[in-house]
Tab-separated table of C-alpha atoms and ligand atoms in Angstrom:
chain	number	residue	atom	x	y	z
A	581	UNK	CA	121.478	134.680	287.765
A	582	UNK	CA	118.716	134.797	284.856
A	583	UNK	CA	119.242	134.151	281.193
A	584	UNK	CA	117.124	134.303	278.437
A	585	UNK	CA	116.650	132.362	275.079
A	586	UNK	CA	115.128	134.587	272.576
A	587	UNK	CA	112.613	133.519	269.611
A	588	UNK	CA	114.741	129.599	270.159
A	589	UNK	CA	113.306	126.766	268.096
A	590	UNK	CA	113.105	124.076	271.201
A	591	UNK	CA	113.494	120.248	270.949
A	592	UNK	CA	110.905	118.722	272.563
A	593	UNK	CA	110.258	115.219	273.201
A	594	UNK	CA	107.215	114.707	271.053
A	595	UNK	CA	108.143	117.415	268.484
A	596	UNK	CA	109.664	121.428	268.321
A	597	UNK	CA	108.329	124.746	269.558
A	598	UNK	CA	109.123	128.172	268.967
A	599	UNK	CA	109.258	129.958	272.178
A	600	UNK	CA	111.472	132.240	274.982
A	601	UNK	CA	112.942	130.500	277.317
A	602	UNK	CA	113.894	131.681	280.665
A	603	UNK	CA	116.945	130.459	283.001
A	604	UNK	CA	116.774	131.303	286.715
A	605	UNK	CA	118.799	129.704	289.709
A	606	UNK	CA	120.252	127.264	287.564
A	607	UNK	CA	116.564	126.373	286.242
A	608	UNK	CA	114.266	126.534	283.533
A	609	UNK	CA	111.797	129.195	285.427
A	610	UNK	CA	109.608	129.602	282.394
A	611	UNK	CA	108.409	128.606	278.542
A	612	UNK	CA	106.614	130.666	276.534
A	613	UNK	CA	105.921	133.336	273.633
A	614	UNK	CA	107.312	137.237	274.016
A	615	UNK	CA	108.849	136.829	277.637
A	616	UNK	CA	110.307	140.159	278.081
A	617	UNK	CA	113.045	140.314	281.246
A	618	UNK	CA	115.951	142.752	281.738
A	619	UNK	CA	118.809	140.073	281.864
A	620	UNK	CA	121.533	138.582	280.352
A	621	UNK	CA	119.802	137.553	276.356
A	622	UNK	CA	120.943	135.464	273.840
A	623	UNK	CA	119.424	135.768	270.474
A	624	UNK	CA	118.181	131.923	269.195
A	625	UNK	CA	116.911	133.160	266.023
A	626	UNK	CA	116.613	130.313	263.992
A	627	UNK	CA	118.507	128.188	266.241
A	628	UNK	CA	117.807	124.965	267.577
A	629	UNK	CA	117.609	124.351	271.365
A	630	UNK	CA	118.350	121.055	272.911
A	631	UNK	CA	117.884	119.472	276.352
A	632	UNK	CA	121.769	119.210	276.949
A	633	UNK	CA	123.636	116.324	275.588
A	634	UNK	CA	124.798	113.560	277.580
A	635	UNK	CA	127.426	110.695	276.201
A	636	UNK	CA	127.273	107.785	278.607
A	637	UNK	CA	130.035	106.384	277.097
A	638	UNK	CA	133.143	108.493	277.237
A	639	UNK	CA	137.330	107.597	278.190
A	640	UNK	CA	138.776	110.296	280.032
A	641	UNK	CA	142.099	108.795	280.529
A	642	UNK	CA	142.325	110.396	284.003
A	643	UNK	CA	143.928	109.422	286.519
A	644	UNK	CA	147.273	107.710	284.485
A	645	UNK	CA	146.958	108.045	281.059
A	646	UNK	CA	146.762	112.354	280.871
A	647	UNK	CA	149.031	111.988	277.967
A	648	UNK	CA	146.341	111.265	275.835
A	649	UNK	CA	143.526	113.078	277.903
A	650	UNK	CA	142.899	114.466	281.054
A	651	UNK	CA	139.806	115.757	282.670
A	652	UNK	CA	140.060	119.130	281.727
A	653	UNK	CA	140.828	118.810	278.085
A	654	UNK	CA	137.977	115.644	277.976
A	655	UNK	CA	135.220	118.304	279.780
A	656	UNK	CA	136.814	121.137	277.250
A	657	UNK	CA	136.203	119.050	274.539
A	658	UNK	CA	132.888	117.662	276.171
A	659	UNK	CA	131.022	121.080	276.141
A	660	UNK	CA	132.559	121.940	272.884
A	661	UNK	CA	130.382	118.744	271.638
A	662	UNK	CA	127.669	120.033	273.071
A	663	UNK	CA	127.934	117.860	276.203
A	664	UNK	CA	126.523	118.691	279.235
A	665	UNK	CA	127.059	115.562	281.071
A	666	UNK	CA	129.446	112.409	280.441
A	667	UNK	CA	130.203	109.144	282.005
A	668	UNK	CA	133.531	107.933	282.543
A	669	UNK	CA	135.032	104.028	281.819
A	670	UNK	CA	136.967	102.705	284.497
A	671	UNK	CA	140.307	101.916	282.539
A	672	UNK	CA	142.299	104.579	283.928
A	673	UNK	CA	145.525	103.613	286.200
A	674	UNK	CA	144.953	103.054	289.271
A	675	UNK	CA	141.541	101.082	287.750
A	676	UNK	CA	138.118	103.375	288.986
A	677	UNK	CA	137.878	100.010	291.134
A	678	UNK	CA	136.845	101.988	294.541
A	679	UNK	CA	135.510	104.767	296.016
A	680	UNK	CA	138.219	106.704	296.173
A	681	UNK	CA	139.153	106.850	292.177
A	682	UNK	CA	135.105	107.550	292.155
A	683	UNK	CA	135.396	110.127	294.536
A	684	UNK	CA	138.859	111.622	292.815
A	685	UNK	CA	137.038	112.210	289.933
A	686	UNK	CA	134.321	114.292	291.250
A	687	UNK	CA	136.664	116.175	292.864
A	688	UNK	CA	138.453	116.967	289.293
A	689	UNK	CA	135.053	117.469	287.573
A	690	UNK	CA	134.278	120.079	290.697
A	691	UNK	CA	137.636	121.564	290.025
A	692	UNK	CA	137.604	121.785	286.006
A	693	UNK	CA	133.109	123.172	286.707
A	694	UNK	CA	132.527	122.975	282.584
A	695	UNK	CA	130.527	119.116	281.975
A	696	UNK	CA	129.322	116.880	284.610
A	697	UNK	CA	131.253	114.224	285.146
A	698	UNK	CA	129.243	110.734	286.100
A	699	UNK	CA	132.257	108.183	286.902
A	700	UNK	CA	131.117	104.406	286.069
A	701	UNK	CA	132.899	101.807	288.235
A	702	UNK	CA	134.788	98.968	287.589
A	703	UNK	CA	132.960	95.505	288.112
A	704	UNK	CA	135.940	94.008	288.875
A	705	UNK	CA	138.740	94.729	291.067
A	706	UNK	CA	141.556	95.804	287.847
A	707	UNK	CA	139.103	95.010	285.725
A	708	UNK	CA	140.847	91.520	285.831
A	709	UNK	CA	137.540	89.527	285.821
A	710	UNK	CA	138.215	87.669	289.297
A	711	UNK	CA	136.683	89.083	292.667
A	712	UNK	CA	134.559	92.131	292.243
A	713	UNK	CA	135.071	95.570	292.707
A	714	UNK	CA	133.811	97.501	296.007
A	715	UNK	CA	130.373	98.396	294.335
A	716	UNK	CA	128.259	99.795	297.152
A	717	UNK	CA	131.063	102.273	298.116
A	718	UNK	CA	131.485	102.934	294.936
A	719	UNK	CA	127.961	104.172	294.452
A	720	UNK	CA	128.054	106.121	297.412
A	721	UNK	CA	131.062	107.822	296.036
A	722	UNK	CA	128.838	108.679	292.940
A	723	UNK	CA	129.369	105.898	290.318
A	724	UNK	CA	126.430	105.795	288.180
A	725	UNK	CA	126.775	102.210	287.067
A	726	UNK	CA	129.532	99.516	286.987
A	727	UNK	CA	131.455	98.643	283.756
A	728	UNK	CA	134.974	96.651	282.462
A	729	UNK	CA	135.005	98.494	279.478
A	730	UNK	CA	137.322	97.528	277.023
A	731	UNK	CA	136.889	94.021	278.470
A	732	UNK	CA	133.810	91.531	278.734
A	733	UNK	CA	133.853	89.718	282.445
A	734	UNK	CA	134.850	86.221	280.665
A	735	UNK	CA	133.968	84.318	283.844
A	736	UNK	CA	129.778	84.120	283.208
A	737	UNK	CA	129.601	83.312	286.884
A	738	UNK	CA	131.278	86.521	287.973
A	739	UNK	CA	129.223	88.727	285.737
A	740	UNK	CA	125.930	86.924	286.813
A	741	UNK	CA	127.711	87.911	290.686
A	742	UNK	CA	128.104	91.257	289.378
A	743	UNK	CA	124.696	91.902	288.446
A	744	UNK	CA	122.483	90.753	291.088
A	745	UNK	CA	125.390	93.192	293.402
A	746	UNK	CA	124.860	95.936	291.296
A	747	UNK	CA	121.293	95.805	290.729
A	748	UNK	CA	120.778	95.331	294.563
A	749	UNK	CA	122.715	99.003	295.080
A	750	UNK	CA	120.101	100.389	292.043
A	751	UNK	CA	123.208	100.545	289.638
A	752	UNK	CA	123.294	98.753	285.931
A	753	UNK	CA	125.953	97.280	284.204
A	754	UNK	CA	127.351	98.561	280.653
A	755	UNK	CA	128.612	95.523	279.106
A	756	UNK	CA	131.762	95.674	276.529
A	757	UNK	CA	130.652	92.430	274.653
A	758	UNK	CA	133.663	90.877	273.384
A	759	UNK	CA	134.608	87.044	273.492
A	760	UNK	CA	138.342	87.417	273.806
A	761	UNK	CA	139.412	83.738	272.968
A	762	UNK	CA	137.946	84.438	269.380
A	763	UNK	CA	138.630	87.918	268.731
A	764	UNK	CA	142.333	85.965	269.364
A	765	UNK	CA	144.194	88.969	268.069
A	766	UNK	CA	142.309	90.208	265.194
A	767	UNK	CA	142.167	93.712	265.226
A	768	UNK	CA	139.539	94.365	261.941
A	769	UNK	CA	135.965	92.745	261.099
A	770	UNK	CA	136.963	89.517	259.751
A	771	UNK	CA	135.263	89.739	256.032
A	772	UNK	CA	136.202	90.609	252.249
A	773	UNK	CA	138.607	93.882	253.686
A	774	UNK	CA	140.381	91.455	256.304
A	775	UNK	CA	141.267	89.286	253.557
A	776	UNK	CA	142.535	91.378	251.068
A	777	UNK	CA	144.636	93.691	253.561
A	778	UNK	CA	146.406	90.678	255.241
A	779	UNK	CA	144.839	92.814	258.788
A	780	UNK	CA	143.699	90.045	261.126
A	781	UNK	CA	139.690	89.614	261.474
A	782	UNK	CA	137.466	89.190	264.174
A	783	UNK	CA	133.857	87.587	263.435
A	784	UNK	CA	130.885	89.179	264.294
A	785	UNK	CA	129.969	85.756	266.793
A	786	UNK	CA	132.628	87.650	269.042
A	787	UNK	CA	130.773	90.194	269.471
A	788	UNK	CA	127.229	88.319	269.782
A	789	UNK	CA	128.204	85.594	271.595
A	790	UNK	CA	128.050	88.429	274.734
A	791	UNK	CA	125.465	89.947	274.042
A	792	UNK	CA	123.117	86.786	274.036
A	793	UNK	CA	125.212	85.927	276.759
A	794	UNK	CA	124.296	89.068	278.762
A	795	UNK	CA	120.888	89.400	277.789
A	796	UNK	CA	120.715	85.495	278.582
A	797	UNK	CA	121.272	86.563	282.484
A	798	UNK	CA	119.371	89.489	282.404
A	799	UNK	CA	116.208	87.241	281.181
A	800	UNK	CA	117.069	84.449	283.840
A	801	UNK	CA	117.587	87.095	286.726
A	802	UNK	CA	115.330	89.503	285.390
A	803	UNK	CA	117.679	92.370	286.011
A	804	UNK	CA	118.040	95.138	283.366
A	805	UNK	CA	121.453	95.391	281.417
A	806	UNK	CA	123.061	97.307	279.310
A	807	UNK	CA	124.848	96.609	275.897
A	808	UNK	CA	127.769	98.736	274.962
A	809	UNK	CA	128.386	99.824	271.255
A	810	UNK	CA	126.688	97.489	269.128
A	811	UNK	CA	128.035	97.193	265.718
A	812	UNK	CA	126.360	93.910	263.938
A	813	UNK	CA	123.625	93.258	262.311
A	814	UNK	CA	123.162	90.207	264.223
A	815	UNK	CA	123.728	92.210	267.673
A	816	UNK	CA	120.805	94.010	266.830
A	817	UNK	CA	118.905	91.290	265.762
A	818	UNK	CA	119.254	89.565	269.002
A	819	UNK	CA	118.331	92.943	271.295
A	820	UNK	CA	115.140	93.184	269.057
A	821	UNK	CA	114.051	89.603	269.828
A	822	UNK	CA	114.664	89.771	273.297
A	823	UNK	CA	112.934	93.210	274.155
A	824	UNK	CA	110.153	91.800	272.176
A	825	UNK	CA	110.184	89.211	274.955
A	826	UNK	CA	110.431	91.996	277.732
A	827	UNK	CA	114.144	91.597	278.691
A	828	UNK	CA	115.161	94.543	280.303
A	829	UNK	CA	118.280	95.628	277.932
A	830	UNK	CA	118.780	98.420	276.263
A	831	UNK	CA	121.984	99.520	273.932
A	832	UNK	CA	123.939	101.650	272.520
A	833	UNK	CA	125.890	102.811	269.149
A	834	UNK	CA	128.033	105.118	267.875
A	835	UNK	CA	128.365	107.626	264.726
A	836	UNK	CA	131.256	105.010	263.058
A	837	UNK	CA	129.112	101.872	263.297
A	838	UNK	CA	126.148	103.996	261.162
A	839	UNK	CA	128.598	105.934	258.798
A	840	UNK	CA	131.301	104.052	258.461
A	841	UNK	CA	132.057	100.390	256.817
A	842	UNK	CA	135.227	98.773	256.886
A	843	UNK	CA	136.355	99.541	253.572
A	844	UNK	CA	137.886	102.424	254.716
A	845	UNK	CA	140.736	100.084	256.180
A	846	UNK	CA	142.025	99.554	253.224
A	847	UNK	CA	143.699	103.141	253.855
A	848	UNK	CA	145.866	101.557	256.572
A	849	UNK	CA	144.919	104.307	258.368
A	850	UNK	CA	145.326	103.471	262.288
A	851	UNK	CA	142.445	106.431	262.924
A	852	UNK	CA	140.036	103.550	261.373
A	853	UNK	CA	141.111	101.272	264.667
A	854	UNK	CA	138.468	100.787	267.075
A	855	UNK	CA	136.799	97.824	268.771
A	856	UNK	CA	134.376	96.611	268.297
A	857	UNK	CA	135.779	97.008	264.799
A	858	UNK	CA	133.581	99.040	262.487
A	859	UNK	CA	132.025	96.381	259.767
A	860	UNK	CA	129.898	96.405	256.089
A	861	UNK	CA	127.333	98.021	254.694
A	862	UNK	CA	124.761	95.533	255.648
A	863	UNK	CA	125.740	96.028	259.803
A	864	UNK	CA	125.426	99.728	258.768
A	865	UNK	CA	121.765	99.728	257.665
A	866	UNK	CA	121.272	97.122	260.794
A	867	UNK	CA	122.141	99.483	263.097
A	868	UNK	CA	120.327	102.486	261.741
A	869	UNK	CA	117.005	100.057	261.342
A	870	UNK	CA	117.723	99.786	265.413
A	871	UNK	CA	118.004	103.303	265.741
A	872	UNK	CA	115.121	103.705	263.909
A	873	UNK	CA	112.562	101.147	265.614
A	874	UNK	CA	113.894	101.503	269.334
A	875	UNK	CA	116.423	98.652	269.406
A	876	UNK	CA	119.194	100.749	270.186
A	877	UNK	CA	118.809	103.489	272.755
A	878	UNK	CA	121.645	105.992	273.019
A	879	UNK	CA	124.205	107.087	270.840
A	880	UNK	CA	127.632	107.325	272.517
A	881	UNK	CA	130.808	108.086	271.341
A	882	UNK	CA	133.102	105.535	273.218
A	883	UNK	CA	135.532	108.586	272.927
A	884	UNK	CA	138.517	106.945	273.143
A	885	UNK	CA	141.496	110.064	272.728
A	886	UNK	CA	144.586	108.754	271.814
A	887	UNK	CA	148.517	110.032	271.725
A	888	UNK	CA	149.918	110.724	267.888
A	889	UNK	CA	152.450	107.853	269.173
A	890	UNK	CA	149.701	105.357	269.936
A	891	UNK	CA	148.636	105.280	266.564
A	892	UNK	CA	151.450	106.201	264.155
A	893	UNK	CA	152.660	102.688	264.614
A	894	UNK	CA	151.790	99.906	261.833
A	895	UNK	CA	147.764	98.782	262.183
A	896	UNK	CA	148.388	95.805	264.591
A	897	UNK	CA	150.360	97.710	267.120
A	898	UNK	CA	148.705	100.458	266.980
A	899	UNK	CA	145.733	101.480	270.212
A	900	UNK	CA	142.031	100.666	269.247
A	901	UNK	CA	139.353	104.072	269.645
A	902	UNK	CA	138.121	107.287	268.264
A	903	UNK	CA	138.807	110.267	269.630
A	904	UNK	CA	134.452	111.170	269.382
A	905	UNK	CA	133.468	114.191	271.351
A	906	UNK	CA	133.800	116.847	269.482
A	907	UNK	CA	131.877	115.212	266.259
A	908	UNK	CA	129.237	113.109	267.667
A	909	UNK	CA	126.433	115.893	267.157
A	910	UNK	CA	127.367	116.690	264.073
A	911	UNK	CA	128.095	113.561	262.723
A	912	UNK	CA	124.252	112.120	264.010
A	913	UNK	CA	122.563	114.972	262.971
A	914	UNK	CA	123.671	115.098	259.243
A	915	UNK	CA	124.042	111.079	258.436
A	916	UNK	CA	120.586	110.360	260.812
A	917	UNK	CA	118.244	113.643	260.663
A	918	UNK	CA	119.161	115.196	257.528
A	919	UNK	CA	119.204	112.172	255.459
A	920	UNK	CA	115.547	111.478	256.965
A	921	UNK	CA	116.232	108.663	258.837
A	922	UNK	CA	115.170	110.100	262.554
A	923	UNK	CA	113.375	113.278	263.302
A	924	UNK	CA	115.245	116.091	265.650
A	925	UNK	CA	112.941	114.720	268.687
A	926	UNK	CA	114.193	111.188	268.289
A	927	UNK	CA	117.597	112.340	267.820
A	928	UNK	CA	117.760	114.417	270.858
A	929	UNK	CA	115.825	110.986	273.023
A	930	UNK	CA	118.982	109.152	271.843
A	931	UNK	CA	121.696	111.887	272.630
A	932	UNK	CA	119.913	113.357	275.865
A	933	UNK	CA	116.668	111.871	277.369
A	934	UNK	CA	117.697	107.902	277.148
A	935	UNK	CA	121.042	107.966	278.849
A	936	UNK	CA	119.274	110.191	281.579
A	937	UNK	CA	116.563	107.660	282.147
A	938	UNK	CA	119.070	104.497	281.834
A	939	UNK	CA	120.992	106.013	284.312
A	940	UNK	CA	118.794	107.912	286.287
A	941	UNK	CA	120.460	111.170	285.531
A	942	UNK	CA	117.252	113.415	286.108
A	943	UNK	CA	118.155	115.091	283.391
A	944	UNK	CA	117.166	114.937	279.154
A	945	UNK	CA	114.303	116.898	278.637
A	946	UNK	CA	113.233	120.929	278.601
A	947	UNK	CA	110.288	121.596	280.487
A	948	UNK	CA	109.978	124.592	283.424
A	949	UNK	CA	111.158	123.242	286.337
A	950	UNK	CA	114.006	121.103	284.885
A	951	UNK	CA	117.617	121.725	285.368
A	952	UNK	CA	118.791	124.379	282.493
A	953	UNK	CA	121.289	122.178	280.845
A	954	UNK	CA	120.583	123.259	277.371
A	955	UNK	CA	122.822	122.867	274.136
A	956	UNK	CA	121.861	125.584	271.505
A	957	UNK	CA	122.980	124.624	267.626
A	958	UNK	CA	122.645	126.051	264.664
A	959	UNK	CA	121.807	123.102	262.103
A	960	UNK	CA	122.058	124.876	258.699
A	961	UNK	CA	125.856	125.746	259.083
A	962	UNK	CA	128.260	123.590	257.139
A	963	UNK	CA	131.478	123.207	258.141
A	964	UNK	CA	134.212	120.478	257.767
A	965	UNK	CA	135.679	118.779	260.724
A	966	UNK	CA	139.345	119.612	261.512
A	967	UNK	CA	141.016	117.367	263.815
A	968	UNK	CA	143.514	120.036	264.440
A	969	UNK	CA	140.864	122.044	265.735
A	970	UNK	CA	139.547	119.496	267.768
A	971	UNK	CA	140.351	120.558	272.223
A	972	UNK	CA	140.460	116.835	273.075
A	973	UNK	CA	144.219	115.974	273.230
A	974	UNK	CA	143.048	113.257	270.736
A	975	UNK	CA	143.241	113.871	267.634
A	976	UNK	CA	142.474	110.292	266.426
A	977	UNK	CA	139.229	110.473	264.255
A	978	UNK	CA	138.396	109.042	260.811
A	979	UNK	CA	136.872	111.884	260.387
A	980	UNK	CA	138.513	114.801	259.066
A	981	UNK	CA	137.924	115.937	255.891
A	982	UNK	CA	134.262	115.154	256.137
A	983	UNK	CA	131.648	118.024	255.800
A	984	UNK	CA	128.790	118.596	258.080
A	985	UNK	CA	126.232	120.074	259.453
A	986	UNK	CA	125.159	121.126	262.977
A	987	UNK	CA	127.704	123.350	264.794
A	988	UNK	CA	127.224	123.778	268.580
A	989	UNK	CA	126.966	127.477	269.449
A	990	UNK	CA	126.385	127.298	273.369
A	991	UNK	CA	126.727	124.450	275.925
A	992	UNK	CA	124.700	125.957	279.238
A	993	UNK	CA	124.784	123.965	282.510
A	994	UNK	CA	122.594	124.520	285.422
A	995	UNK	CA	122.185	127.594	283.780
A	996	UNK	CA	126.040	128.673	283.182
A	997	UNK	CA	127.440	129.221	279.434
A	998	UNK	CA	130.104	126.780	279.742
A	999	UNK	CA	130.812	126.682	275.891
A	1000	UNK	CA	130.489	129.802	273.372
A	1001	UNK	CA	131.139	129.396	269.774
B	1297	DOR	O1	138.228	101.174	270.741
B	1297	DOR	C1	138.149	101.113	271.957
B	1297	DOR	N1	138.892	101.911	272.743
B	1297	DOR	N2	137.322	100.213	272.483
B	1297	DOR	C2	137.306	99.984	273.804
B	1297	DOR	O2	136.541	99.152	274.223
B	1297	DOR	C3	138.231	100.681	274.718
B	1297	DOR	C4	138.652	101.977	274.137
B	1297	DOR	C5	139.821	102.600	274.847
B	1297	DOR	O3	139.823	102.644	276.089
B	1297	DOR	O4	140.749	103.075	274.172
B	1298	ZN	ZN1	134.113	98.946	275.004
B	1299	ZN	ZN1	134.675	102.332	275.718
C-alpha cells in the first residue's frame, strides 16, 4: 500500500526540508519536490514530519498490574504521543525475568499491531539483585537490553556479572541509579521543600553514588552502559567528565526533571511523586545544559501509569511515577525548542535517532529506504493538556492545566496510520 506526504516540512538530522514524501511496502520509497502518485494523500501543509518517536523508557504494567495499564491502552496511548516504538521495564508480575514474559509480550504487541513493543529484561531473576536473570534466552526472545528498573542491583559484584553477560549477548544495561540504604524512605529531594513540608528527603549522593558507580565498571570493563533518568546536577556533571574520558555511557532524562522543580510539592499533590524525585532550579538548568552539549542522550518518559487509588492516599503511601506518554512531545518541544534551547533536529536525535542507535533499533531517521515510521505534528497549535483526555489508564501527571504546543496529528508505522488526530 502507498501513501503520500504532501508539501511536509521534514526533520532531518542535520536540519529541515520541505519536500513529498512517498510510503510504499511499509517504506520510505522516495524524497523529493512535486511527487505526483494516485494514492492514498495526506496534506502536510505546514506540518512538521518526524522520524517516528521512540521512548526507551516506558512501564506497561502488563502482565499483573492491567489495573493501572495494559498493553493495549499503553500502545493506545503510545501512538497518541506520537510513539512509534517503546521499550518495556521488567516490573510487571510474573517479573520479565525469562523468555517467556519476553516472548508474551511480543505476542500482545502482535495482537494490539498500533506501537512496537521492545521488551527490556530483567537482570536479575525478580529483580531481587541475587542470581541473574536468563539473559541469552531472553534476547533471543527479543529483549532489547536488560534492566531492574525501579531498583539499582545493590550487590556491585552482581551488576559487574551482569554486564560482562549482557554485553557478551550484544545487549546493554539501563541502570535505575538509586542507593537504597540512603534514599532510607524518603520519598522527595531532600532540600529547602523537604524541610518545610515535613515530606521525607532523599540527597542527591543517592542518586550519584550509582551512577559513578556504574560508569566506574563500565570504565574498568570497558563495556558501554546506560544511565536511567538523570535528575542532578551532579549526575550530569559526572556523565560529562567521564565521556570526556571516553567511557562508553550514555543517559537519559525526562520532561519533569527540565520543567519541573520541587516546589511544586508543596501542593501535596501525590501526581508530583516520582523517583528519582524531581529537584531545584539549579538540577533543572543542569540537565538542560546536558541536553544541550550531548551529556544526556534521550529523553524518556519513565511512563509510569498509575490507579486513582495508588495515589489518592497521603504523599508517603502513595506509588512513585508519571503517567508520561501522552505529553512527552509536547512538553519537550515547547519548554526545549520553543524557548530556544535545542533546535527541531536535536530534539528529534533525542526523541527518535539516539534510542535507535543505543539500542540498535534500526530505526530514527527519514531517508528513502528507511522503515516509514513517521510522526507528523503540527507545532503552532496550542492546546492545554487534559488528563481526562489522556488513553493511558493513568491519569497521574503534574501536568494538567499546563498549555502547550505541538499536537501529534498522525503516528504511521511501517507505513500504517496507527494514530489520527
Ligand atoms: O517513579 C517511578 N515509577 N520510578 C521508577 O523507577 C519506577 C516507576 C514505576 O514502575 O512506577
Ligand atoms: Zn527507574
Ligand atoms: Zn522506570
Amino acid at each position: 500500500m502507498k501513501l503520500l506526504l504532501k508539501n511536509a516540512t521534514l526533520v532531518l538530522r542535520n536540519g529541515e526540508k520541505k519536500a513529498d514524501l512517498l510510503i510504499d511496502g511499509g517504506k520510505i520509497s522516495r524524497i523529493s519536490n512535486n511527487i505526483e502518485e494516485n494514492c492514498k494523500t495526506v496534506d502536510c501543509t505546514g506540518k512538521h514530519v518526524f522520524a517516528g518517536l521512540i521512548d526507551m523508557h516506558v512501564h506497561l504494567r502488563e502482565p499483573g498490574f492491567e489495573g493501572k495499564e495494559d498493553i493495549e491502552s499503553g500502545s493506545r496511548a503510545a501512538v497518541a504521543g506520537g510513539f512509534t516504538q517503546v521499550c518495556c521495564m521488567p516490573n510487571t508480575n510474573p517479573v520479565c525475568d525469562n523468555a517467556v514474559v519476553v516472548s508474551y509480550i511480543k505476542y500482545r504487541q502482535s495482537q494490539v499491531n498500533l506501537c512496537k513493543i521492545n521488551p527490556v529484561g530483567a537482570i536479575t531473576r525478580g529483580q531481587e539483585g541475587k542470581a541473574m536473570a536468563e539473559i541469552g534466552k531472553m534476547k533471543e526472545a527479543g529483549a532489547v537490553a536488560i534492566s531492574d528498573d525501579g531498583k539499582t542491583v545493590a550487590d556491585t559484584n552482581v551488576m559487574r556479572l551482569a554486564m560482562e553477560y549482557a554485553h557478551g549477548f550484544g545487549l546493554k544495561c539501563l541502570c535505575h541509579c538509586e542507593d537504597i540504604n540512603l534514599v532510607d524512605g524518603g520519598v522527595v529531594n531532600e532540600g529547602y521543600n523537604s524541610t518545610l513540608t515535613g515530606l521525607k528527603g532523599s540527597l542527591r549522593a543517592a542518586e550519584d553514588i550509582i551512577i559513578a558507580r556504574e560508569i566506574a565498571l563500565a570504565e574498568s570493563l570497558d563495556i558501554p552502559v546506560h544511565i536511567c533518568h538523570v535528575s542532578t546536577y551532579s549526575g550530569v556533571e559526572i556523565i560529562r567528565s567521564a565521556k570526556a574520558r571516553g567511557v562508553k555511557v550514555t543517559a537519559e532524562t525526562c520532561p519533569h526533571y527540565f520543567i519541573l522543580t520541587d516546589d511544586i510539592i508543596t501542593s501535596f499533590d501525590t501526581n508530583t511523586k516520582v523517583n528519582p524525585p524531581v529537584r531545584e532550579e539549579k538540577d533543572r538548568l543542569a540537565i538542560i545544559e546536558g541536553l544541550k552539549d550531548g551529556t544526556i542522550d534521550c529523553i524518556v518518559t519513565d511512563h509510569a501509569p498509575h490507579a486513582l487509588k495508588d495515589k489518592q492516599v497521603e504523599y508517603n503511601l502513595a506509588a512513585f511515577g508519571m503517567s508520561g506518554i501522552e505529553t512527552s512531545f509536547p512538553l519537550s518541544y515547547t519548554y526545549l525548542v520553543k524557548t530556544g534551547q535545542l533546535t527541531l533536529s536535536c530534539l528529534a536525535d533525542k526523541m527518535s535517532f539516539n534510542p535507535s542507535e543505543i539500542l540498535n533499533l534500526g530505526a530514527g531517521e527519514i531517508k528513502e529506504g528507511a522503515l516509514a515510521d513517521l510522526t507528523i505534528a503540527d507545532l503552532s497549535e496550542k492546546y492545554v493538556i487534559d488528563s481526562g483526555k489522556f488513553l493511558s489508564k493513568g491519569k497521574n501527571t503534574p501536568f494538567n492545566g499546563f498549555e502547550v504546543y505541538g499536537k501529534v496529528l498522525y503516528t504511521i508505522v511501517d507505513g500504517n496510520i496507527k494514530y489520527k488526530n
